[in-house]
Structures are given as C-alpha cells and as structure tokens.
Coordinates of C-alpha atoms and ligand atoms in Angstrom, one line a residue:
X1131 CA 18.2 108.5 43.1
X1132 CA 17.4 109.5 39.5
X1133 CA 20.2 111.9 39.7
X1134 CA 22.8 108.7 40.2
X1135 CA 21.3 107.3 37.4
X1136 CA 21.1 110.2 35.2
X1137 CA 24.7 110.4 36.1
X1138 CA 25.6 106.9 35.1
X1139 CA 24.2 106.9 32.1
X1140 CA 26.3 110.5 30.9
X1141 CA 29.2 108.4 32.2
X1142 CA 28.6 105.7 30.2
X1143 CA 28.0 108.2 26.9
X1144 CA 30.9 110.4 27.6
X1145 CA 33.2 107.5 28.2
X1146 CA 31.9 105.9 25.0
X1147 CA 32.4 109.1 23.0
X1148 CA 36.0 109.3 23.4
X1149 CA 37.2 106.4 21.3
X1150 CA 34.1 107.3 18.7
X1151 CA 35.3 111.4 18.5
X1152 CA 37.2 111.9 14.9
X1153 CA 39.9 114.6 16.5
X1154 CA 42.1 114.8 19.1
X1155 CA 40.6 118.1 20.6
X1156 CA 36.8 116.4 21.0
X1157 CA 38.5 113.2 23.3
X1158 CA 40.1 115.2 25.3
X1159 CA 37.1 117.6 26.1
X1160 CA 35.4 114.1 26.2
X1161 CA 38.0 112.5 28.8
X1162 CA 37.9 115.8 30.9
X1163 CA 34.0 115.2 30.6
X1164 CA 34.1 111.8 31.4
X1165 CA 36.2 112.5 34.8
X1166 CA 33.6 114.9 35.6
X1167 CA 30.6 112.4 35.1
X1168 CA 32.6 110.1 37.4
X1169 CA 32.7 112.8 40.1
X1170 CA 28.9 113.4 39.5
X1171 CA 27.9 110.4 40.3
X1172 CA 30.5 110.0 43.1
X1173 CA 28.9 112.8 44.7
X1174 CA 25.6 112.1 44.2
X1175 CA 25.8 108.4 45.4
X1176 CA 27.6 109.6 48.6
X1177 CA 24.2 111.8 48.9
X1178 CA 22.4 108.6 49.2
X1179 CA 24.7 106.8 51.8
X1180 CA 24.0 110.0 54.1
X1181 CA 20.4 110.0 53.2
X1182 CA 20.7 106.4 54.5
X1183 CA 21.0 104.2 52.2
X1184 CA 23.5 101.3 53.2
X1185 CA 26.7 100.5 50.7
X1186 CA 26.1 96.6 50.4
X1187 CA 22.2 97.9 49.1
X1188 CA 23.2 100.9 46.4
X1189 CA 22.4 98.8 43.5
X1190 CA 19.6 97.0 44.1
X1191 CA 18.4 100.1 45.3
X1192 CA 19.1 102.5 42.2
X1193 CA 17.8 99.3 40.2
X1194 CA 14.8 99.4 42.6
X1195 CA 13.9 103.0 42.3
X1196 CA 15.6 104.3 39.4
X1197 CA 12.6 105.7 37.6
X1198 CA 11.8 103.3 34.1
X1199 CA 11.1 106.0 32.1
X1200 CA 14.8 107.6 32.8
X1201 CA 16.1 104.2 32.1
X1202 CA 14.5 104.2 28.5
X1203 CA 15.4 107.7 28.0
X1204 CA 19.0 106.5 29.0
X1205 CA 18.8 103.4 26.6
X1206 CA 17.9 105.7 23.2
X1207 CA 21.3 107.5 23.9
X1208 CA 23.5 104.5 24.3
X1209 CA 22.7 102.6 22.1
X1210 CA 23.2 105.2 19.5
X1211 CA 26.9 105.3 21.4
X1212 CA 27.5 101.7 20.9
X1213 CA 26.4 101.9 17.1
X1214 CA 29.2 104.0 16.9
X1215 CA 27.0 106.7 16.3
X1216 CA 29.7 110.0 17.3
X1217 CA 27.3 112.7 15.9
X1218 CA 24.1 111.0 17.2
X1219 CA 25.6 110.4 20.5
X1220 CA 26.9 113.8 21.5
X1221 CA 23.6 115.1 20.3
X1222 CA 22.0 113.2 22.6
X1223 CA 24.7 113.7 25.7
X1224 CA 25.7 117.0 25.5
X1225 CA 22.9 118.9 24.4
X1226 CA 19.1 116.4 25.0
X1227 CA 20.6 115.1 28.6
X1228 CA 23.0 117.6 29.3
X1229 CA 20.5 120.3 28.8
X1230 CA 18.0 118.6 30.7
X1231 CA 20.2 117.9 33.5
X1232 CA 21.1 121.4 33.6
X1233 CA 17.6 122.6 34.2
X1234 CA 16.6 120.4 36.6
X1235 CA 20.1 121.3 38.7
X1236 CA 19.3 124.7 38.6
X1237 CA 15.4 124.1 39.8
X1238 CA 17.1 121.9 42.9
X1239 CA 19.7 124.5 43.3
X1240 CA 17.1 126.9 43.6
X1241 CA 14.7 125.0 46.0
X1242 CA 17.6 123.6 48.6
X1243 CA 19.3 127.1 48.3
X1244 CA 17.3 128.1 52.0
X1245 CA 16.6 124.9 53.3
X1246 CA 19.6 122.9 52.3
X1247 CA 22.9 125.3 51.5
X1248 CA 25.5 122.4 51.6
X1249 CA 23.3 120.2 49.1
X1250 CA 22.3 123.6 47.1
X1251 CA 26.8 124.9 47.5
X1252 CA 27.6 121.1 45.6
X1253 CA 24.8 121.4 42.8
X1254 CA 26.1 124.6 41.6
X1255 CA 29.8 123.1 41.3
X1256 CA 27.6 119.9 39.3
X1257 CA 25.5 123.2 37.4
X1258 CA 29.4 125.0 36.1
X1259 CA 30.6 121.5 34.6
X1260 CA 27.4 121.2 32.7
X1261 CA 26.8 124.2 31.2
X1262 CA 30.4 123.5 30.0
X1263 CA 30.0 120.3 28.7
X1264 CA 26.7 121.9 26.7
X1265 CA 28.9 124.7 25.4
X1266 CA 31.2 121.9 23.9
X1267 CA 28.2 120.1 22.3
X1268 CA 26.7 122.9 20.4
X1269 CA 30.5 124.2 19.2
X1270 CA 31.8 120.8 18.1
X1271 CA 28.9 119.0 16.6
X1272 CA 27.5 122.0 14.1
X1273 CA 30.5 121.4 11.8
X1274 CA 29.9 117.9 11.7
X1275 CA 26.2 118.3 11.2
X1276 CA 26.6 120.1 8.2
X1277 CA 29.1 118.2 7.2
X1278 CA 26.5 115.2 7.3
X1279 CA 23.2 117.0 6.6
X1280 CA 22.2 113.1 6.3
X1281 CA 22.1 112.3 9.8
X1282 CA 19.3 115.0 10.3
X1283 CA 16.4 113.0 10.4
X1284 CA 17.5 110.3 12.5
X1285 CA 19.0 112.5 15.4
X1286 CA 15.7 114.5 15.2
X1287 CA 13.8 111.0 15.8
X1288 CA 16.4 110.4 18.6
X1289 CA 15.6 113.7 20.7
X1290 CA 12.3 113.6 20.1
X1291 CA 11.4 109.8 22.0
X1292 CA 14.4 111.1 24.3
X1293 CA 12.5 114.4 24.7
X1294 CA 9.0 112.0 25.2
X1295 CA 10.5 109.5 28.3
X1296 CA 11.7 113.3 29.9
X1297 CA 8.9 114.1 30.7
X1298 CA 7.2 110.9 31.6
X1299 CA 10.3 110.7 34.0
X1300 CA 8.9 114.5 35.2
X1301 CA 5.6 113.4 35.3
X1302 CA 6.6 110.4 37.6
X1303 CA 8.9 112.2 39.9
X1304 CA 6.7 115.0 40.5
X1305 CA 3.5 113.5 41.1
X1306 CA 5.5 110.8 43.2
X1307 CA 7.4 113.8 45.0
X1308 CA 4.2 116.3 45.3
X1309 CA 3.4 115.4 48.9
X1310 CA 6.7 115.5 50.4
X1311 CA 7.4 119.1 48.4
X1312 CA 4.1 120.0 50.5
X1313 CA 5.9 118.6 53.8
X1314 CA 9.2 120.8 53.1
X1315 CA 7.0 123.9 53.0
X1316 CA 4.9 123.1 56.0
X1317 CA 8.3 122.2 58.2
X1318 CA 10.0 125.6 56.6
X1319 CA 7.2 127.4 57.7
X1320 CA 7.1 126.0 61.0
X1321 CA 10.6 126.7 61.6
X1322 CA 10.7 130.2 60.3
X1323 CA 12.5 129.6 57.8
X1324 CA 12.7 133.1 56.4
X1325 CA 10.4 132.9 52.9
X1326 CA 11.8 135.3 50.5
X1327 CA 10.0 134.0 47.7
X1328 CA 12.4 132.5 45.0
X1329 CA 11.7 133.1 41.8
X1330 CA 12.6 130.8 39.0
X1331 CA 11.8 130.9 35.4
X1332 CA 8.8 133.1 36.0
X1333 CA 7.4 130.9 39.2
X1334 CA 7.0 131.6 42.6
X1335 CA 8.5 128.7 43.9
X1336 CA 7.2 129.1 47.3
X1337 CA 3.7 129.0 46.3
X1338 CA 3.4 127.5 42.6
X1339 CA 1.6 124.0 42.9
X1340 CA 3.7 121.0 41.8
X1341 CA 2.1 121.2 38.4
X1342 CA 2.9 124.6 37.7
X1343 CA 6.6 124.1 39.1
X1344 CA 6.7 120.8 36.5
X1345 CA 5.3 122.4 33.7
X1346 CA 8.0 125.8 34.6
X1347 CA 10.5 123.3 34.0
X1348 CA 9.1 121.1 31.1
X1349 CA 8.5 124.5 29.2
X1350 CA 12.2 125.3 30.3
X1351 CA 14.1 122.0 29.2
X1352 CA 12.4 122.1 25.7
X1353 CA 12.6 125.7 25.1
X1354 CA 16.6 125.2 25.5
X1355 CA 16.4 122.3 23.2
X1356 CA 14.4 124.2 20.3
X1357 CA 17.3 127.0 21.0
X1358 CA 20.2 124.6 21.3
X1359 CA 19.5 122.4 18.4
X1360 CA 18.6 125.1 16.2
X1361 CA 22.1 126.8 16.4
X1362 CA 23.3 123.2 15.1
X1363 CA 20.8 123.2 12.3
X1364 CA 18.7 120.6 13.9
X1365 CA 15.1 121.1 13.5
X1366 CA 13.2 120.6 17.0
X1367 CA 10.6 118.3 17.0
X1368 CA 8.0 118.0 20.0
X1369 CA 7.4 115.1 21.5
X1370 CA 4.0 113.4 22.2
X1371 CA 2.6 114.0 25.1
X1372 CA 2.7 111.5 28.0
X1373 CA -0.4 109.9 28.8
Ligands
FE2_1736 FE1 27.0 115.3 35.1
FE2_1737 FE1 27.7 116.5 32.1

C-alpha cells in the first residue's frame, strides 16, 4: 500500500520535472524516469489486486490506508515541483525519496528473498531503476547547486521535514506491521523454511526485533542522505525526532 503511494507521488515529481529541467539531456533522463515510475506503480498496484484488493475499491483503499505521514512527506516535494522549483524538486525526488525508496526495497528484497522469490525477483528489477535514477540526481543537480549556492538553505529545510515525516511513516509501519513480521517467522519456521540467517546492514534479520530492524534502516536511509547530499554540496541536516 505505501509502496503505490510512494510510487505515485515519484510519478507525479518526475512527470513534473520534465517540463521544469533547463536542458535537453535532464528531460529525457526525466521522461525515461517518468515511464519507469509508471511501471512502479503498475506493478505494485497489480500486487494489491492479487493480495485481494478489488479494482472498483483501489482508491478509496490507498486513500484509506495510505499512511498520513507519507502523504505529507509526499506533499513537501510537490509542492516545491509545482513552484517550479527544478533544483528543489530533483533534490527531493531523486536523492530524499529516491534514496529512501531504495533502502527500504532492498530491506523487502532481503526479507521476501526465502519466503516470497517472485515478490523478492520484481523488487530487485524496481531496486536497478532506482539506484539509477539516484545516480542521475547526484550527477545533474551539483552543477546547478553551485551554480545557485542560494538555494542551499531552503533545499536543506526541505530534506530535513521530508527526512522528519520518513520516519514517522517508519515508525507507523513498523509498529503497525510488528505482529504480522512475528507471524511470518512463526509460519517459516513451522514450514521449514530453511533459516540461513540474512544479514542486512549489520542485522540478523531473522532474529533482530522490529525496532532494531527499523532503526537498521533509519540509520541506513539517513546515512545515504548525509553521503548523497554532501557530494552535491548540501549540508545534511537531522531531522527532529518523532514523537
Ligand atoms: Fe520508483
Ligand atoms: Fe525512482
């Protein structure tokens, strides 16, 4: 569910970001982006209809479920997109959500690699197109930072309140999802399913409690931001901790 609407919403930016980019090379990453998005959230919104979810009900259920604090996190980045905000925006896209969406890919990836293969096969196909659409934020958008050192202090205030509703949408999820992670186990378990523990980031993700597997992946996302941003001369700033 909150992958469809993370989905949407870097369908909505990348779209956006085409008829804002000053250059002929960045709209056409940005329309080869774009098509990806769509495919994204094709793929992910078919996951739903098998997981059940009827057709005539796919809105109001993503409106229903779709977690508030990933809405607001969506809302800071396109907004700065309709502003017309080019430099803002793909900051925001392709290196706050992209890079978040990257992490948690790989953290599904690496817990439905046993249990799920087929789910696990399609998010590493999702996993390739973002890492590229990362690579494209960091190359394009540190010439046009320092072109506009200006625009600093304002795209640092952006990823930190997007950085802020991240994690409240990690706190959410997780403490929403903590019992049904517990079922997984207990059903792999009783099926044999062979436990090779897999390690990720450092955790044992057969054994780490849900906390320890949420604050693997906090630590993760922002670390990569701090990295990311710094290689376009942005200066990381952490966000406030949700309460
Ligand atoms: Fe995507
Ligand atoms: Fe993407």
């Amino acid at each position: 569910m909150q992958l469809v609407a993370g989905e949407r919403c870097a369908l909505a930016a990348s779209s956006g970001l085409v008829n804002l980019a000053p250059d002929y090379p960045s709209k056409h990453f940005l329309a080869t982006q774009t098509l990806d998005e769509a495919r994204h959230v094709e793929i992910f919104t078919q996951r739903l209809f098998d997981l059940g979810v009827a057709k005539e009900d796919l809105e109001s259920t993503i409106d229903r479920y779709a977690n508030p604090n990933l809405v607001k996190f969506a809302e800071v980045l396109l907004e700065k997109v309709s502003d017309g905000d080019f430099i803002a925006g793909v900051v925001g896209q392709n290196i706050v959500l992209e890079g978040m969406a990257f992490t948690v890919f790989e953290l599904l990836e690496a817990t439905s690699r046993d249990l799920n293969p087929k789910f696990a096969q399609t998010l590493s196909g999702t996993i390739a197109d973002e890492r590229r659409h990362v690579g494209f934020g960091e190359n394009r958008i540190g010439s046009l930072i320092s072109e506009h050192p200006e625009k600093k202090p304002e795209i640092e205030k952006m990823q930190q309140e997007m950085s802020y509703y991240m994690l409240a949408t990690f706190a959410d999820v997780f403490s929403a999802s903590g019992e049904s992670i517990d079922e997984g186990r207990k059903l792999a378990a009783q099926q044999g399913a062979d436990s090779l523990s897999t390690e990720w980031h450092g955790a044992d993700l057969e054994t780490a409690t849900i906390e320890e597997i949420e604050g693997v992946l906090a630590d993760t996302v922002l670390g990569e931001f701090k990295n990311r941003l710094g290689r376009i001369g942005i200066e990381y700033q952490s966000p406030s901790v949700p309460a």
